[in-house]
mmCIF file of C-alpha atoms and ligand atoms in Angstrom:
data_model
loop_
_atom_site.group_PDB
_atom_site.id
_atom_site.type_symbol
_atom_site.label_atom_id
_atom_site.label_comp_id
_atom_site.label_asym_id
_atom_site.label_seq_id
_atom_site.Cartn_x
_atom_site.Cartn_y
_atom_site.Cartn_z
ATOM 1 C CA MET A 1 -14.864 7.047 216.846
ATOM 2 C CA GLN A 2 -16.543 3.706 217.305
ATOM 3 C CA ILE A 3 -14.428 0.658 218.006
ATOM 4 C CA PHE A 4 -15.310 -2.705 216.541
ATOM 5 C CA VAL A 5 -13.360 -5.780 217.599
ATOM 6 C CA ASP A 6 -11.835 -7.497 214.599
ATOM 7 C CA THR A 7 -12.219 -11.079 215.751
ATOM 8 C CA ALA A 8 -14.487 -14.122 215.753
ATOM 9 C CA ASP A 9 -13.032 -15.294 219.061
ATOM 10 C CA LEU A 10 -15.864 -15.207 221.583
ATOM 11 C CA ASP A 11 -13.471 -15.072 224.561
ATOM 12 C CA GLU A 12 -11.866 -11.939 223.117
ATOM 13 C CA ILE A 13 -15.227 -10.349 222.337
ATOM 14 C CA LYS A 14 -16.530 -10.997 225.858
ATOM 15 C CA GLU A 15 -13.319 -9.729 227.459
ATOM 16 C CA ALA A 16 -13.264 -6.517 225.376
ATOM 17 C CA LYS A 17 -16.925 -6.001 226.201
ATOM 18 C CA LYS A 18 -16.060 -5.985 229.911
ATOM 19 C CA TRP A 19 -13.745 -3.047 229.203
ATOM 20 C CA GLY A 20 -16.739 -1.088 227.877
ATOM 21 C CA ILE A 21 -15.084 -0.191 224.604
ATOM 22 C CA VAL A 22 -16.853 -2.410 222.067
ATOM 23 C CA ASP A 23 -19.315 -0.907 219.606
ATOM 24 C CA GLY A 24 -19.420 -3.851 217.212
ATOM 25 C CA VAL A 25 -17.589 -6.856 215.782
ATOM 26 C CA THR A 26 -16.239 -7.748 212.359
ATOM 27 C CA THR A 27 -15.550 -11.293 211.272
ATOM 28 C CA ASN A 28 -14.343 -12.819 208.030
ATOM 29 C CA PRO A 29 -13.767 -16.425 206.911
ATOM 30 C CA SER A 30 -10.126 -16.325 208.091
ATOM 31 C CA LEU A 31 -11.112 -15.074 211.557
ATOM 32 C CA ILE A 32 -13.869 -17.716 211.804
ATOM 33 C CA LYS A 33 -11.294 -20.375 210.805
ATOM 34 C CA LYS A 34 -8.935 -19.193 213.558
ATOM 35 C CA ALA A 35 -11.714 -19.279 216.161
ATOM 36 C CA VAL A 36 -12.834 -22.760 215.074
ATOM 37 C CA GLU A 37 -9.245 -24.049 215.215
ATOM 38 C CA LYS A 38 -8.839 -22.647 218.738
ATOM 39 C CA LEU A 39 -12.012 -24.389 219.913
ATOM 40 C CA LYS A 40 -11.030 -27.671 218.253
ATOM 41 C CA SER A 41 -7.546 -27.534 219.785
ATOM 42 C CA ARG A 42 -9.278 -27.407 223.172
ATOM 43 C CA GLY A 43 -11.278 -30.480 222.214
ATOM 44 C CA MET A 44 -14.488 -28.482 222.082
ATOM 45 C CA GLU A 45 -17.296 -29.555 219.785
ATOM 46 C CA ILE A 46 -19.005 -26.608 218.182
ATOM 47 C CA SER A 47 -22.102 -25.906 216.230
ATOM 48 C CA MET A 48 -21.143 -23.040 213.951
ATOM 49 C CA GLU A 49 -24.652 -21.641 214.065
ATOM 50 C CA ASP A 50 -24.802 -21.660 217.862
ATOM 51 C CA TYR A 51 -21.366 -20.070 217.996
ATOM 52 C CA ILE A 52 -22.386 -17.211 215.682
ATOM 53 C CA ARG A 53 -25.588 -16.727 217.681
ATOM 54 C CA GLU A 54 -23.397 -16.371 220.787
ATOM 55 C CA ILE A 55 -21.329 -13.680 219.047
ATOM 56 C CA CYS A 56 -24.468 -11.775 218.031
ATOM 57 C CA LYS A 57 -25.818 -12.042 221.572
ATOM 58 C CA ALA A 58 -22.562 -10.872 223.121
ATOM 59 C CA VAL A 59 -22.473 -7.535 221.287
ATOM 60 C CA ASP A 60 -24.888 -4.632 221.367
ATOM 61 C CA GLY A 61 -23.758 -3.291 218.031
ATOM 62 C CA PRO A 62 -23.248 -4.392 214.437
ATOM 63 C CA VAL A 63 -21.746 -7.832 213.791
ATOM 64 C CA SER A 64 -20.364 -8.282 210.282
ATOM 65 C CA LEU A 65 -20.716 -11.773 208.811
ATOM 66 C CA GLU A 66 -19.225 -12.455 205.394
ATOM 67 C CA VAL A 67 -20.678 -14.329 202.429
ATOM 68 C CA LYS A 68 -18.547 -16.943 200.673
ATOM 69 C CA ALA A 69 -19.959 -16.863 197.138
ATOM 70 C CA ILE A 70 -18.579 -14.818 194.260
ATOM 71 C CA LYS A 71 -21.605 -14.331 191.986
ATOM 72 C CA ALA A 72 -24.017 -11.536 192.878
ATOM 73 C CA GLU A 73 -27.112 -13.732 192.979
ATOM 74 C CA ASP A 74 -25.370 -16.329 195.164
ATOM 75 C CA MET A 75 -24.056 -13.616 197.500
ATOM 76 C CA VAL A 76 -27.539 -12.159 197.846
ATOM 77 C CA ARG A 77 -28.933 -15.639 198.629
ATOM 78 C CA GLU A 78 -26.199 -16.269 201.226
ATOM 79 C CA ALA A 79 -26.746 -12.817 202.703
ATOM 80 C CA GLU A 80 -30.434 -13.607 203.114
ATOM 81 C CA ILE A 81 -29.582 -16.914 204.807
ATOM 82 C CA LEU A 82 -27.175 -15.219 207.241
ATOM 83 C CA TYR A 83 -29.646 -12.444 207.916
ATOM 84 C CA GLN A 84 -32.565 -14.782 208.449
ATOM 85 C CA LYS A 85 -30.610 -17.176 210.692
ATOM 86 C CA PHE A 86 -28.860 -14.637 212.882
ATOM 87 C CA ASN A 87 -30.408 -11.184 212.733
ATOM 88 C CA HIS A 88 -33.347 -12.073 214.971
ATOM 89 C CA VAL A 89 -30.907 -12.896 217.812
ATOM 90 C CA ASN A 90 -29.961 -9.290 218.536
ATOM 91 C CA ASN A 91 -31.027 -7.358 215.453
ATOM 92 C CA ASN A 92 -27.399 -6.514 214.647
ATOM 93 C CA VAL A 93 -26.264 -8.488 211.583
ATOM 94 C CA VAL A 94 -24.436 -6.719 208.771
ATOM 95 C CA ILE A 95 -23.476 -8.647 205.649
ATOM 96 C CA LYS A 96 -19.907 -8.368 204.449
ATOM 97 C CA ILE A 97 -19.647 -8.336 200.683
ATOM 98 C CA PRO A 98 -16.251 -8.238 198.954
ATOM 99 C CA VAL A 99 -16.267 -5.113 196.805
ATOM 100 C CA ASN A 100 -14.942 -7.107 193.850
ATOM 101 C CA THR A 101 -15.048 -10.904 193.939
ATOM 102 C CA ALA A 102 -12.830 -11.546 190.886
ATOM 103 C CA ILE A 103 -10.158 -14.122 191.627
ATOM 104 C CA ASN A 104 -8.777 -14.650 188.117
ATOM 105 C CA GLU A 105 -8.269 -12.373 185.132
ATOM 106 C CA GLY A 106 -11.475 -12.340 183.093
ATOM 107 C CA ASP A 107 -13.767 -12.924 186.096
ATOM 108 C CA GLU A 108 -16.760 -10.609 186.468
ATOM 109 C CA ILE A 109 -15.654 -7.579 188.490
ATOM 110 C CA PHE A 110 -18.960 -5.919 189.416
ATOM 111 C CA GLU A 111 -20.591 -8.824 191.265
ATOM 112 C CA GLY A 112 -19.850 -7.329 194.687
ATOM 113 C CA ILE A 113 -21.228 -3.933 193.747
ATOM 114 C CA LYS A 114 -24.310 -5.580 192.200
ATOM 115 C CA ALA A 115 -24.916 -7.607 195.377
ATOM 116 C CA ILE A 116 -24.552 -4.491 197.557
ATOM 117 C CA LYS A 117 -27.090 -2.673 195.426
ATOM 118 C CA GLU A 118 -29.576 -5.550 195.632
ATOM 119 C CA LEU A 119 -29.155 -6.004 199.373
ATOM 120 C CA ASN A 120 -29.594 -2.281 199.896
ATOM 121 C CA ALA A 121 -32.896 -2.487 198.002
ATOM 122 C CA LYS A 122 -33.954 -5.361 200.300
ATOM 123 C CA GLY A 123 -33.062 -3.339 203.396
ATOM 124 C CA ILE A 124 -30.210 -5.656 204.420
ATOM 125 C CA PRO A 125 -27.206 -3.677 205.719
ATOM 126 C CA THR A 126 -23.876 -4.336 204.045
ATOM 127 C CA ASN A 127 -20.195 -3.858 204.747
ATOM 128 C CA ALA A 128 -18.173 -3.564 201.525
ATOM 129 C CA THR A 129 -14.981 -5.393 202.349
ATOM 130 C CA LEU A 130 -11.537 -5.887 200.774
ATOM 131 C CA VAL A 131 -11.556 -2.223 199.762
ATOM 132 C CA MET A 132 -8.082 -1.246 198.591
ATOM 133 C CA THR A 133 -8.765 1.956 196.625
ATOM 134 C CA SER A 134 -10.766 5.141 197.077
ATOM 135 C CA THR A 135 -12.567 4.525 193.799
ATOM 136 C CA GLN A 136 -13.784 1.134 195.043
ATOM 137 C CA ALA A 137 -15.061 2.954 198.137
ATOM 138 C CA LEU A 138 -16.781 5.527 195.924
ATOM 139 C CA LEU A 139 -18.566 2.820 193.928
ATOM 140 C CA ALA A 140 -19.567 0.927 197.084
ATOM 141 C CA ALA A 141 -21.117 4.101 198.510
ATOM 142 C CA LYS A 142 -22.942 4.792 195.232
ATOM 143 C CA ALA A 143 -24.348 1.235 195.321
ATOM 144 C CA GLY A 144 -25.686 1.871 198.827
ATOM 145 C CA ALA A 145 -23.216 0.107 201.155
ATOM 146 C CA THR A 146 -23.951 0.782 204.816
ATOM 147 C CA TYR A 147 -20.262 0.446 205.700
ATOM 148 C CA VAL A 148 -17.055 0.384 203.697
ATOM 149 C CA SER A 149 -13.896 -1.268 204.980
ATOM 150 C CA PRO A 150 -10.595 0.008 203.581
ATOM 151 C CA PHE A 151 -7.812 -2.464 204.423
ATOM 152 C CA LEU A 152 -5.002 -0.289 205.800
ATOM 153 C CA GLY A 153 -2.591 -3.030 206.793
ATOM 154 C CA ARG A 154 -2.835 -4.911 203.536
ATOM 155 C CA ILE A 155 -2.137 -1.716 201.560
ATOM 156 C CA ASP A 156 0.959 -1.161 203.710
ATOM 157 C CA ASP A 157 1.973 -4.788 203.039
ATOM 158 C CA TYR A 158 1.410 -4.341 199.304
ATOM 159 C CA ILE A 159 3.481 -1.156 199.013
ATOM 160 C CA ARG A 160 6.301 -2.564 201.150
ATOM 161 C CA SER A 161 6.399 -5.809 199.153
ATOM 162 C CA LYS A 162 6.394 -3.876 195.865
ATOM 163 C CA LEU A 163 9.359 -1.807 197.057
ATOM 164 C CA GLY A 164 11.232 -4.798 198.491
ATOM 165 C CA ILE A 165 11.003 -3.478 202.087
ATOM 166 C CA LYS A 166 11.163 -6.243 204.696
ATOM 167 C CA PHE A 167 8.424 -6.151 207.327
ATOM 168 C CA GLY A 168 6.616 -8.127 209.970
ATOM 169 C CA LYS A 169 2.804 -8.226 210.066
ATOM 170 C CA TRP A 170 2.486 -5.775 212.964
ATOM 171 C CA ASP A 171 5.265 -3.358 211.944
ATOM 172 C CA VAL A 172 4.525 0.337 211.577
ATOM 173 C CA PHE A 173 4.836 1.724 208.044
ATOM 174 C CA ASP A 174 5.102 5.421 207.250
ATOM 175 C CA GLY A 175 4.323 6.199 203.616
ATOM 176 C CA SER A 176 5.457 9.811 204.042
ATOM 177 C CA ILE A 177 9.062 8.532 204.158
ATOM 178 C CA ILE A 178 8.549 6.858 200.769
ATOM 179 C CA LYS A 179 7.140 10.134 199.440
ATOM 180 C CA LYS A 180 10.321 11.923 200.601
ATOM 181 C CA ILE A 181 12.527 9.318 198.924
ATOM 182 C CA GLU A 182 10.589 9.857 195.709
ATOM 183 C CA GLU A 183 11.054 13.646 195.957
ATOM 184 C CA MET A 184 14.803 13.226 196.614
ATOM 185 C CA GLN A 185 15.198 11.050 193.536
ATOM 186 C CA ARG A 186 13.246 13.493 191.391
ATOM 187 C CA LYS A 187 15.363 16.447 192.536
ATOM 188 C CA GLU A 188 18.491 14.916 191.049
ATOM 189 C CA LYS A 189 17.003 14.740 187.544
ATOM 190 C CA LYS A 190 18.116 17.105 184.760
ATOM 191 C CA GLY A 191 17.096 17.329 181.094
ATOM 192 C CA ASN A 192 14.456 18.774 178.781
ATOM 193 C CA VAL A 193 10.800 18.932 179.816
ATOM 194 C CA ALA A 194 9.620 15.913 177.824
ATOM 195 C CA GLU A 195 12.484 13.709 179.028
ATOM 196 C CA LEU A 196 12.121 14.965 182.585
ATOM 197 C CA TYR A 197 8.373 14.336 182.550
ATOM 198 C CA GLU A 198 8.913 10.786 181.345
ATOM 199 C CA GLU A 199 11.686 10.091 183.827
ATOM 200 C CA MET A 200 9.972 11.702 186.780
ATOM 201 C CA SER A 201 6.630 10.055 186.193
ATOM 202 C CA SER A 202 8.434 6.731 186.082
ATOM 203 C CA ILE A 203 9.501 7.343 189.695
ATOM 204 C CA ASP A 204 6.345 6.335 191.523
ATOM 205 C CA TYR A 205 6.445 4.243 194.672
ATOM 206 C CA SER A 206 2.777 4.660 195.503
ATOM 207 C CA ASP A 207 -0.279 2.519 194.916
ATOM 208 C CA GLU A 208 -2.202 4.721 192.496
ATOM 209 C CA GLY A 209 -1.104 7.841 194.385
ATOM 210 C CA ILE A 210 -1.650 6.316 197.830
ATOM 211 C CA TYR A 211 1.485 5.853 199.940
ATOM 212 C CA ASP A 212 0.085 3.923 202.887
ATOM 213 C CA GLY A 213 -3.138 2.564 204.342
ATOM 214 C CA VAL A 214 -3.755 5.586 206.534
ATOM 215 C CA GLU A 215 -3.639 7.815 203.449
ATOM 216 C CA LEU A 216 -6.233 5.569 201.804
ATOM 217 C CA VAL A 217 -8.614 6.258 204.696
ATOM 218 C CA GLU A 218 -7.890 9.994 204.459
ATOM 219 C CA SER A 219 -8.764 9.956 200.762
ATOM 220 C CA ILE A 220 -12.057 8.091 201.316
ATOM 221 C CA ILE A 221 -13.045 10.478 204.125
ATOM 222 C CA LYS A 222 -12.411 13.409 201.763
ATOM 223 C CA ILE A 223 -14.550 11.903 198.985
ATOM 224 C CA TYR A 224 -17.431 10.915 201.265
ATOM 225 C CA ARG A 225 -17.464 14.354 202.917
ATOM 226 C CA ALA A 226 -17.453 16.104 199.533
ATOM 227 C CA TYR A 227 -20.640 14.303 198.473
ATOM 228 C CA ASN A 228 -22.288 13.668 201.841
ATOM 229 C CA PHE A 229 -22.355 9.905 201.432
ATOM 230 C CA LYS A 230 -24.077 8.190 204.345
ATOM 231 C CA THR A 231 -21.840 5.111 204.104
ATOM 232 C CA LYS A 232 -19.779 4.776 207.277
ATOM 233 C CA ILE A 233 -16.042 4.188 206.964
ATOM 234 C CA ILE A 234 -14.502 1.340 208.956
ATOM 235 C CA ALA A 235 -10.700 1.477 209.076
ATOM 236 C CA ALA A 236 -9.923 -2.247 208.786
ATOM 237 C CA SER A 237 -6.860 -4.473 208.650
ATOM 238 C CA VAL A 238 -5.409 -2.355 211.440
ATOM 239 C CA ARG A 239 -1.975 -3.508 212.570
ATOM 240 C CA ASN A 240 -0.861 -1.115 215.291
ATOM 241 C CA ALA A 241 -1.877 1.656 217.694
ATOM 242 C CA LEU A 242 -0.226 4.344 215.549
ATOM 243 C CA GLN A 243 -2.625 3.619 212.689
ATOM 244 C CA VAL A 244 -5.532 3.857 215.154
ATOM 245 C CA ARG A 245 -4.282 7.241 216.353
ATOM 246 C CA LYS A 246 -3.893 8.580 212.821
ATOM 247 C CA VAL A 247 -7.337 7.501 211.594
ATOM 248 C CA ALA A 248 -8.936 8.760 214.830
ATOM 249 C CA GLU A 249 -7.332 12.170 214.235
ATOM 250 C CA MET A 250 -8.878 12.152 210.762
ATOM 251 C CA GLY A 251 -12.304 11.563 212.264
ATOM 252 C CA VAL A 252 -12.932 8.132 210.731
ATOM 253 C CA ASP A 253 -16.329 6.760 211.802
ATOM 254 C CA ILE A 254 -15.106 3.383 213.036
ATOM 255 C CA ALA A 255 -11.918 1.368 213.406
ATOM 256 C CA THR A 256 -12.144 -2.394 213.602
ATOM 257 C CA ILE A 257 -9.217 -3.434 215.713
ATOM 258 C CA PRO A 258 -7.679 -6.821 216.557
ATOM 259 C CA PHE A 259 -7.630 -7.668 220.244
ATOM 260 C CA ALA A 260 -3.805 -7.511 220.381
ATOM 261 C CA VAL A 261 -3.795 -3.958 218.986
ATOM 262 C CA ILE A 262 -6.455 -2.852 221.491
ATOM 263 C CA LYS A 263 -4.083 -4.081 224.210
ATOM 264 C CA GLU A 264 -1.216 -2.181 222.588
ATOM 265 C CA MET A 265 -3.352 0.999 222.684
ATOM 266 C CA ILE A 266 -3.513 1.000 226.480
ATOM 267 C CA ASN A 267 0.168 0.306 227.105
ATOM 268 C CA HIS A 268 2.962 2.759 227.722
ATOM 269 C CA TYR A 269 6.289 2.266 229.471
ATOM 270 C CA LYS A 270 5.949 5.500 231.457
ATOM 271 C CA THR A 271 2.443 4.529 232.650
ATOM 272 C CA MET A 272 3.895 1.302 234.040
ATOM 273 C CA GLU A 273 6.842 3.097 235.559
ATOM 274 C CA GLY A 274 4.468 5.653 237.090
ATOM 275 C CA MET A 275 2.343 2.871 238.570
ATOM 276 C CA LYS A 276 5.401 1.275 240.197
ATOM 277 C CA LYS A 277 6.361 4.574 241.796
ATOM 278 C CA PHE A 278 2.809 5.276 243.057
ATOM 279 C CA MET A 279 2.691 1.789 244.589
ATOM 280 C CA GLN A 280 6.018 2.339 246.334
ATOM 281 C CA ASP A 281 4.968 5.735 247.656
ATOM 282 C CA VAL A 282 1.804 4.629 249.472
ATOM 283 C CA VAL A 283 2.478 5.608 253.085
ATOM 284 C CA GLU A 284 1.001 3.723 256.031
ATOM 285 C CA GLU A 285 -1.312 6.630 256.928
ATOM 286 C CA TYR A 286 -2.807 6.533 253.437
ATOM 287 C CA ARG A 287 -3.040 2.722 253.376
ATOM 288 C CA ALA A 288 -4.992 2.844 256.647
ATOM 289 C CA ILE A 289 -7.887 4.705 254.954
ATOM 290 C CA PHE A 290 -8.709 1.563 252.951
ATOM 291 C CA GLU A 291 -8.485 -0.912 255.811
ATOM 292 C CA GLN A 292 -11.920 -1.696 257.171
HETATM 293 C C1 E4P B 1 -12.110 -6.626 208.820
HETATM 294 O O1 E4P B 1 -13.183 -6.248 208.404
HETATM 295 C C2 E4P B 1 -11.125 -7.316 207.970
HETATM 296 O O2 E4P B 1 -11.634 -8.522 207.510
HETATM 297 C C3 E4P B 1 -9.832 -7.496 208.720
HETATM 298 O O3 E4P B 1 -9.536 -6.264 209.357
HETATM 299 C C4 E4P B 1 -8.681 -7.944 207.850
HETATM 300 O O4 E4P B 1 -7.493 -7.844 208.584
HETATM 301 P P1 E4P B 1 -6.123 -8.518 208.113
HETATM 302 O O5 E4P B 1 -5.646 -7.787 206.917
HETATM 303 O O6 E4P B 1 -5.197 -8.345 209.270
HETATM 304 O O7 E4P B 1 -6.432 -9.953 207.810
#
C-alpha cells in the first residue's frame, strides 16, 4: 500500500519524507488554508505559487492539487493552469476534481464527471475527490479518473450524526456494531410478511447499505476488481490507525493519511515500555562496545 501524506504543510511533508514512508501528497483548499494560516501566524510572507512549487519539489510522487471552480469548463481551465504552472517542477501534479460539484438543489450534478472525462482526454491525471458512495466511484472510473478518493472519516461522521451518536473528529467508529443493533431490532418484530417487510425495511441505519467508511472502501475495491478498472483507490479522510489497518488488509492501493495519524501508527504502549526495559538492562560490558 502506498502512503500519501494528507497535508499542505511543508514542514510535515519534509519530516515524513525523512522517515522514508511518503509516496505522494494530497492537498485540498482547507489544507492549503491551514498551511497558509500557520505561515502567517509565524509572520512569514508567502507566495502561494512558490510554496506549491516547494511541495512538488519535496515529493517524488503524485501531488494532488484541487480546482476551485464548479462548472466543468472552468474546472478544466483551472486544471490546465495548475498543470502548466506546477507539473514541470517535478512531473508529479494530479488534479483533484470533486466528483459532483453541486452545492444547492437544482445545480448541475455531472460537472465533475464531465471535467474528469475531458482531462483524461487531454492526458492530465485526475483524482476524483469528495467520493461518498461506490456508485460515484464507479462513474469516476468510467470517466477515466486516475485516482478516486473515498472519504472514510466523513462517512463515519455522517452516519454517527444521523444516528445521534456523539463523537470527536479522531474517534474510531465501527459500523459492524450498528449492523448488529439493526439485526437485534429486526429480530423482535412479529407480524405478517407484508407488515414485517415494511417494518423491517424501515429499520436502516446505514448510508445506502454502507455502515462505515471502511466498508465504503471495501465496496469500491470489489467493484473495481470485478471490472478491472485501472483507477487507483485512495482511502481518504482517514482519522485513525485502525482505519489504516483495515483498508491495508483489504489491499487498497493508497491511503492518504494526516501527519497525526501517521504518528499514531507507530505508537504502542508496550513498545515504549519495552524500550524503557531495554535501556535499563544495558550492562557496562555491552555499553563498552560502543565507546570509541
Ligand atoms: C484528501 O484527499 C482529502 O481531501 C482529505 O483526506 C479530507 O480529510 P478530512 O475529511 O479530514 O477533511
